[in-house]
């Protein structure tokens, strides 16, 4: 089902009630989170969905990705501000490109294993009113110098790439690429494990591995890429080999 996003609309996500494993904290921990389940109520009918969705919070930025059963690739990224139990998300990008004019207030109940959030009064395109409860579990809160939200500036890989957004945090990564294919724009995402192949994990230059655990292209799942990351202020150079003996350089800027 497609959901309406209205410019300037602020949707309040009301935290669920007290639970035995609720934790109180004045901050929201950076890291990676996996959606455990989402409960949807529509016209008093309750359904539960299990989907492979990842979300990363890091350095006051966020990004999520999953395959939506109706629209396919579903990705969002932007600014995240945590204050007094409220996470305010301002989207900057989605699977269709840059966006502006949106702001979402999320009231989150943190738990020992992650967090729960409840969205009430979501309006679908057919006018139905939906309530959603999402349960998230923490994957990792480990950090690295490369954590944050990045936008591709230049690449040697493919002249058809229109844009690429990448998020790193909690030993995970999410990557959204939009490419020209004739008169169409193709969009795809990969996400998965982000780990250090060599070094201590605190160097500004290091060799890292990326293992794809979910992708909009099923053939990508399980693929492992080894790359050299070099951090220079708000710029990130990622060097890899597309074929033996051929070096590919991606230059990103921090968002």
CSV table of C-alpha atoms in Angstrom, one decimal:
chain,number,residue,atom,x,y,z
A,1,UNK,CA,0.0,0.0,0.0
A,2,UNK,CA,1.3,3.4,-0.9
A,3,UNK,CA,1.2,6.1,1.8
A,4,UNK,CA,0.6,9.8,1.3
A,5,UNK,CA,3.4,12.2,2.3
A,6,UNK,CA,2.0,15.7,2.5
A,7,UNK,CA,4.4,18.7,2.2
A,8,UNK,CA,4.8,20.3,5.6
A,9,UNK,CA,2.8,17.6,7.4
A,10,UNK,CA,4.2,16.6,10.7
A,11,UNK,CA,3.2,13.1,11.8
A,12,UNK,CA,3.5,12.4,15.5
A,13,UNK,CA,4.7,8.9,16.4
A,14,UNK,CA,3.3,8.2,19.9
A,15,UNK,CA,5.4,5.8,22.0
A,16,UNK,CA,3.9,2.6,23.3
A,17,UNK,CA,2.9,2.3,26.9
A,18,UNK,CA,5.2,1.0,29.7
A,19,UNK,CA,6.6,-2.4,29.3
A,20,UNK,CA,8.7,-4.6,31.6
A,21,UNK,CA,11.9,-4.1,29.5
A,22,UNK,CA,11.5,-0.4,29.0
A,23,UNK,CA,14.6,1.7,29.6
A,24,UNK,CA,14.9,5.3,30.4
A,25,UNK,CA,17.7,7.3,28.8
A,26,UNK,CA,18.3,11.0,28.0
A,27,UNK,CA,20.0,10.1,24.7
A,28,UNK,CA,19.3,7.8,21.7
A,29,UNK,CA,22.3,5.6,20.9
A,30,UNK,CA,23.8,5.7,17.4
A,31,UNK,CA,23.9,2.4,15.8
A,32,UNK,CA,22.2,-0.1,13.4
A,33,UNK,CA,18.7,-1.5,14.0
A,34,UNK,CA,16.7,-4.3,12.3
A,35,UNK,CA,12.9,-4.2,12.1
A,36,UNK,CA,11.6,-7.2,14.0
A,37,UNK,CA,7.9,-6.8,13.0
A,38,UNK,CA,5.3,-4.2,12.2
A,39,UNK,CA,1.7,-4.4,13.3
A,40,UNK,CA,-0.8,-2.6,11.1
A,41,UNK,CA,-4.4,-1.7,12.1
A,42,UNK,CA,-6.8,-0.7,9.3
A,43,UNK,CA,-10.6,-0.5,9.9
A,44,UNK,CA,-10.2,-2.6,13.1
A,45,UNK,CA,-8.4,-5.3,11.1
A,46,UNK,CA,-5.0,-6.1,12.5
A,47,UNK,CA,-2.2,-7.6,10.4
A,48,UNK,CA,1.5,-8.3,11.2
A,49,UNK,CA,4.3,-8.0,8.7
A,50,UNK,CA,7.8,-9.4,8.9
A,51,UNK,CA,10.2,-7.7,6.5
A,52,UNK,CA,13.9,-7.4,6.1
A,53,UNK,CA,14.4,-3.7,6.9
A,54,UNK,CA,17.5,-1.9,8.2
A,55,UNK,CA,17.8,1.5,9.8
A,56,UNK,CA,21.0,3.4,10.9
A,57,UNK,CA,21.3,6.4,13.1
A,58,UNK,CA,24.7,8.1,13.3
A,59,UNK,CA,26.0,11.6,13.8
A,60,UNK,CA,22.5,13.1,13.7
A,61,UNK,CA,21.7,11.4,10.4
A,62,UNK,CA,19.5,8.4,9.5
A,63,UNK,CA,18.8,6.1,6.7
A,64,UNK,CA,16.6,3.1,6.1
A,65,UNK,CA,15.9,0.6,3.3
A,66,UNK,CA,13.6,-2.3,2.5
A,67,UNK,CA,11.6,-3.8,-0.3
A,68,UNK,CA,8.0,-2.5,0.0
A,69,UNK,CA,5.4,-5.1,-1.2
A,70,UNK,CA,3.6,-2.5,-3.3
A,71,UNK,CA,6.1,0.1,-4.5
A,72,UNK,CA,9.3,-2.0,-4.5
A,73,UNK,CA,12.5,-0.1,-3.4
A,74,UNK,CA,11.7,2.0,-0.4
A,75,UNK,CA,14.6,4.1,1.0
A,76,UNK,CA,14.8,7.3,3.0
A,77,UNK,CA,17.6,9.4,4.5
A,78,UNK,CA,18.1,12.7,6.2
A,79,UNK,CA,18.7,14.6,9.5
A,80,UNK,CA,17.8,13.1,12.9
A,81,UNK,CA,17.6,15.2,16.1
A,82,UNK,CA,16.9,13.6,19.5
A,83,UNK,CA,15.5,15.8,22.3
A,84,UNK,CA,13.5,14.9,25.4
A,85,UNK,CA,12.5,11.5,24.1
A,86,UNK,CA,11.5,12.8,20.6
A,87,UNK,CA,13.4,11.9,17.4
A,88,UNK,CA,12.7,14.6,14.8
A,89,UNK,CA,13.5,13.3,11.3
A,90,UNK,CA,13.9,15.7,8.3
A,91,UNK,CA,14.1,13.7,5.1
A,92,UNK,CA,16.6,14.9,2.5
A,93,UNK,CA,16.6,11.9,0.1
A,94,UNK,CA,14.4,9.0,-0.9
A,95,UNK,CA,14.4,6.4,-3.6
A,96,UNK,CA,13.2,9.0,-6.1
A,97,UNK,CA,15.9,11.6,-5.4
A,98,UNK,CA,16.1,14.7,-3.2
A,99,UNK,CA,13.1,15.8,-1.1
A,100,UNK,CA,12.3,18.8,1.1
A,101,UNK,CA,9.5,20.2,3.2
A,102,UNK,CA,8.9,17.2,5.4
A,103,UNK,CA,9.4,16.7,9.1
A,104,UNK,CA,8.4,13.8,11.4
A,105,UNK,CA,8.3,13.7,15.2
A,106,UNK,CA,8.9,10.2,16.5
A,107,UNK,CA,8.2,9.5,20.2
A,108,UNK,CA,10.1,6.3,20.9
A,109,UNK,CA,10.1,3.9,23.7
A,110,UNK,CA,13.5,2.4,24.2
A,111,UNK,CA,13.8,-1.1,25.4
A,112,UNK,CA,16.6,-3.4,26.5
A,113,UNK,CA,16.9,-4.9,23.0
A,114,UNK,CA,16.1,-1.8,20.9
A,115,UNK,CA,13.1,0.4,20.6
A,116,UNK,CA,9.4,0.5,19.8
A,117,UNK,CA,7.5,3.2,18.0
A,118,UNK,CA,3.8,3.6,17.3
A,119,UNK,CA,2.4,5.7,14.4
A,120,UNK,CA,-1.2,6.6,14.5
A,121,UNK,CA,-3.5,8.2,11.9
A,122,UNK,CA,-1.4,7.5,8.8
A,123,UNK,CA,-3.5,8.3,5.7
A,124,UNK,CA,-3.2,6.0,2.7
A,125,UNK,CA,-3.8,7.0,-0.9
A,126,UNK,CA,-7.3,5.5,-0.8
A,127,UNK,CA,-8.2,7.5,2.3
A,128,UNK,CA,-7.9,4.7,4.8
A,129,UNK,CA,-6.6,5.5,8.2
A,130,UNK,CA,-3.8,3.3,9.5
A,131,UNK,CA,-2.1,2.7,12.9
A,132,UNK,CA,1.3,1.1,12.9
A,133,UNK,CA,3.5,-0.3,15.7
A,134,UNK,CA,7.1,-1.1,14.9
A,135,UNK,CA,9.5,-3.2,17.0
A,136,UNK,CA,13.2,-2.7,16.3
A,137,UNK,CA,16.1,-4.7,17.7
A,138,UNK,CA,19.7,-3.3,18.0
A,139,UNK,CA,22.3,-4.9,15.7
A,140,UNK,CA,25.3,-3.0,16.9
A,141,UNK,CA,26.3,0.4,18.4
A,142,UNK,CA,30.0,0.0,17.4
A,143,UNK,CA,31.3,3.1,15.6
A,144,UNK,CA,34.0,4.0,13.1
A,145,UNK,CA,35.6,7.2,11.7
A,146,UNK,CA,33.5,6.6,8.5
A,147,UNK,CA,30.1,6.7,10.2
A,148,UNK,CA,27.5,9.1,8.9
A,149,UNK,CA,25.6,10.0,5.7
A,150,UNK,CA,27.5,10.4,2.5
A,151,UNK,CA,26.6,11.6,-1.0
A,152,UNK,CA,28.5,10.5,-4.1
A,153,UNK,CA,30.2,13.4,-5.9
A,154,UNK,CA,32.3,11.6,-8.5
A,155,UNK,CA,33.0,8.0,-9.6
A,156,UNK,CA,35.0,6.2,-12.2
A,157,UNK,CA,32.6,3.2,-12.1
A,158,UNK,CA,29.6,4.0,-14.3
A,159,UNK,CA,28.8,7.3,-16.2
A,160,UNK,CA,25.1,6.3,-16.0
A,161,UNK,CA,25.0,6.8,-12.2
A,162,UNK,CA,22.7,9.7,-11.4
A,163,UNK,CA,23.1,9.7,-7.6
A,164,UNK,CA,24.2,7.6,-4.8
A,165,UNK,CA,23.6,8.0,-1.0
A,166,UNK,CA,25.4,5.9,1.5
A,167,UNK,CA,25.1,5.5,5.3
A,168,UNK,CA,27.5,3.8,7.6
A,169,UNK,CA,27.1,3.1,11.3
A,170,UNK,CA,26.7,0.3,13.8
A,171,UNK,CA,28.9,-2.0,11.8
A,172,UNK,CA,26.4,-1.8,8.9
A,173,UNK,CA,26.0,0.1,5.7
A,174,UNK,CA,23.1,1.1,3.4
A,175,UNK,CA,23.6,2.2,-0.2
A,176,UNK,CA,21.1,3.6,-2.6
A,177,UNK,CA,22.0,4.1,-6.3
A,178,UNK,CA,20.0,5.7,-9.0
A,179,UNK,CA,21.1,5.1,-12.6
A,180,UNK,CA,20.0,6.0,-16.1
A,181,UNK,CA,18.7,3.2,-18.3
A,182,UNK,CA,17.6,4.7,-21.6
A,183,UNK,CA,14.8,7.2,-20.6
A,184,UNK,CA,14.2,5.5,-17.3
A,185,UNK,CA,15.8,5.9,-13.9
A,186,UNK,CA,16.6,2.6,-12.2
A,187,UNK,CA,17.0,2.5,-8.4
A,188,UNK,CA,18.5,-0.2,-6.3
A,189,UNK,CA,19.8,-0.6,-2.7
A,190,UNK,CA,22.2,-2.8,-0.9
A,191,UNK,CA,22.7,-3.1,2.8
A,192,UNK,CA,24.7,-5.3,5.1
A,193,UNK,CA,27.8,-5.8,7.3
A,194,UNK,CA,30.6,-3.2,7.4
A,195,UNK,CA,33.8,-4.4,9.1
A,196,UNK,CA,37.5,-3.7,9.2
A,197,UNK,CA,39.8,-6.0,7.3
A,198,UNK,CA,43.0,-4.5,8.7
A,199,UNK,CA,43.9,-2.0,11.4
A,200,UNK,CA,42.2,-1.1,14.7
A,201,UNK,CA,39.2,0.6,13.2
A,202,UNK,CA,40.1,4.1,14.2
A,203,UNK,CA,42.5,5.0,11.4
A,204,UNK,CA,41.5,7.7,8.8
A,205,UNK,CA,42.8,5.3,6.1
A,206,UNK,CA,41.8,1.7,6.4
A,207,UNK,CA,40.8,-1.4,4.5
A,208,UNK,CA,37.1,-2.5,5.1
A,209,UNK,CA,34.8,-5.2,4.0
A,210,UNK,CA,31.2,-4.8,3.0
A,211,UNK,CA,29.0,-8.0,2.9
A,212,UNK,CA,25.6,-7.5,1.3
A,213,UNK,CA,22.9,-9.2,3.4
A,214,UNK,CA,19.9,-7.7,1.6
A,215,UNK,CA,19.4,-6.0,-1.8
A,216,UNK,CA,16.8,-5.0,-4.3
A,217,UNK,CA,18.8,-7.2,-6.7
A,218,UNK,CA,18.8,-10.7,-5.3
A,219,UNK,CA,22.0,-11.7,-7.1
A,220,UNK,CA,23.9,-9.2,-5.0
A,221,UNK,CA,23.0,-10.9,-1.7
A,222,UNK,CA,26.1,-12.5,-0.2
A,223,UNK,CA,28.5,-10.5,-2.3
A,224,UNK,CA,31.6,-9.3,-0.4
A,225,UNK,CA,33.6,-6.2,-1.4
A,226,UNK,CA,36.9,-5.1,0.0
A,227,UNK,CA,37.7,-1.4,-0.3
A,228,UNK,CA,40.1,1.2,0.9
A,229,UNK,CA,38.5,4.1,2.8
A,230,UNK,CA,40.3,7.4,3.2
A,231,UNK,CA,38.8,10.1,5.3
A,232,UNK,CA,39.8,13.7,4.7
A,233,UNK,CA,37.7,16.2,6.6
A,234,UNK,CA,34.2,16.1,5.1
A,235,UNK,CA,35.3,14.1,2.1
A,236,UNK,CA,35.6,10.3,1.8
A,237,UNK,CA,37.6,8.5,-0.9
A,238,UNK,CA,36.6,4.9,-1.5
A,239,UNK,CA,39.0,2.9,-3.7
A,240,UNK,CA,38.1,-0.6,-5.0
A,241,UNK,CA,38.8,-2.8,-8.0
A,242,UNK,CA,36.0,-3.6,-10.4
A,243,UNK,CA,38.2,-6.1,-12.3
A,244,UNK,CA,41.8,-7.2,-11.4
A,245,UNK,CA,44.3,-4.5,-12.1
A,246,UNK,CA,41.7,-1.8,-12.6
A,247,UNK,CA,41.1,0.8,-9.8
A,248,UNK,CA,37.8,2.6,-9.2
A,249,UNK,CA,37.6,5.7,-7.0
A,250,UNK,CA,34.4,7.0,-5.5
A,251,UNK,CA,34.5,10.5,-3.9
A,252,UNK,CA,31.8,11.3,-1.3
A,253,UNK,CA,30.9,14.4,0.6
A,254,UNK,CA,29.5,14.3,4.1
A,255,UNK,CA,25.8,15.3,4.5
